[in-house]
Amino acid sequence: MSIKIKNDWTLSVLIGSLRLLAAAVAIQAAIMLSFGVYYFYGVVVLPKIQQQSVAVEIERAAYLKAVDDGLYLPRGIRSGDISSK
């Protein structure tokens, strides 16, 4: 498959549009990197540090819920130390 270019004007327009597209992609990538968000094929991927902090928050919330429900005792407390309600 070959593309036939009739004149230099067509070639300059083609090259100009490719340069504009490359500049737009570079600007978008710079903006996303500055906010710490990466896009791969439309999927948002958080950086590793943010993934770990989200996991820690989820684990902490689950721990506090289990303590509130009486399913898990905080460290340093034995079951004999708690009187029944």
Coordinates of C-alpha atoms in Angstrom, one line a residue:
M1 CA 0.0 0.0 0.0
S2 CA 1.5 3.3 -1.0
I3 CA 0.3 6.9 -0.5
K4 CA 0.6 9.1 -3.5
I5 CA 1.4 12.7 -2.6
K6 CA 0.5 15.1 -5.4
N7 CA 2.4 18.2 -4.1
D8 CA 4.6 19.5 -1.3
W9 CA 1.7 21.2 0.3
T10 CA 0.0 17.9 1.1
L11 CA 3.2 16.6 2.6
S12 CA 3.7 19.7 4.8
V13 CA 0.1 19.5 6.0
L14 CA 0.6 15.8 6.9
I15 CA 3.8 16.4 8.8
G16 CA 2.3 19.4 10.5
S17 CA -0.7 17.5 11.7
L18 CA 1.5 14.7 13.0
R19 CA 3.6 17.3 14.9
L20 CA 0.5 18.8 16.4
L21 CA -0.8 15.3 17.5
A22 CA 2.6 14.5 19.1
A23 CA 2.6 17.9 21.0
A24 CA -1.0 17.2 22.2
V25 CA 0.0 13.8 23.5
A26 CA 3.1 15.2 25.2
I27 CA 1.1 17.9 26.9
Q28 CA -1.5 15.4 28.1
A29 CA 1.1 13.1 29.4
A30 CA 2.8 15.9 31.3
I31 CA -0.5 17.0 32.9
M32 CA -1.3 13.4 34.0
L33 CA 2.1 12.8 35.4
S34 CA 2.0 16.0 37.4
F35 CA -1.2 14.8 39.0
G36 CA 0.2 11.4 39.6
V37 CA -2.4 9.6 37.5
Y38 CA -1.4 7.3 34.6
Y39 CA -3.8 6.2 31.9
F40 CA -3.3 3.0 30.0
Y41 CA -5.9 2.3 27.3
G42 CA -8.5 4.2 29.2
V43 CA -7.8 2.6 32.6
V44 CA -6.7 4.8 35.5
V45 CA -3.7 3.4 37.3
L46 CA -2.6 5.0 40.5
P47 CA 1.1 5.1 41.3
K48 CA 2.4 2.3 43.6
I49 CA 2.6 4.7 46.6
Q50 CA -1.0 5.7 46.3
Q51 CA -2.1 2.1 45.8
Q52 CA -0.4 1.1 49.1
S53 CA -1.9 4.0 51.0
V54 CA -5.4 3.1 49.7
A55 CA -4.8 -0.5 50.8
V56 CA -3.7 0.6 54.3
E57 CA -6.8 2.7 54.7
I58 CA -9.0 -0.1 53.7
E59 CA -7.3 -2.5 56.1
R60 CA -7.5 0.1 58.9
A61 CA -11.2 0.6 58.3
A62 CA -11.8 -3.1 58.3
Y63 CA -9.8 -3.5 61.6
L64 CA -11.8 -0.7 63.3
K65 CA -15.1 -2.2 62.1
A66 CA -14.1 -5.6 63.5
V67 CA -13.1 -4.0 66.9
D68 CA -16.4 -2.1 67.0
D69 CA -18.3 -5.4 66.3
G70 CA -16.4 -7.2 69.0
L71 CA -14.9 -9.7 66.5
Y72 CA -11.4 -8.6 67.2
L73 CA -9.7 -7.4 70.3
P74 CA -7.1 -4.6 70.2
R75 CA -3.6 -5.5 71.2
G76 CA -2.9 -5.7 74.9
I77 CA -6.5 -6.6 75.8
R78 CA -7.4 -10.2 76.8
S79 CA -10.8 -11.6 76.6
G80 CA -11.0 -11.9 80.4
D81 CA -10.5 -8.2 80.7
I82 CA -13.8 -7.4 79.0
S83 CA -17.0 -7.8 81.0
S84 CA -20.1 -9.0 79.1
K85 CA -22.6 -6.3 78.3

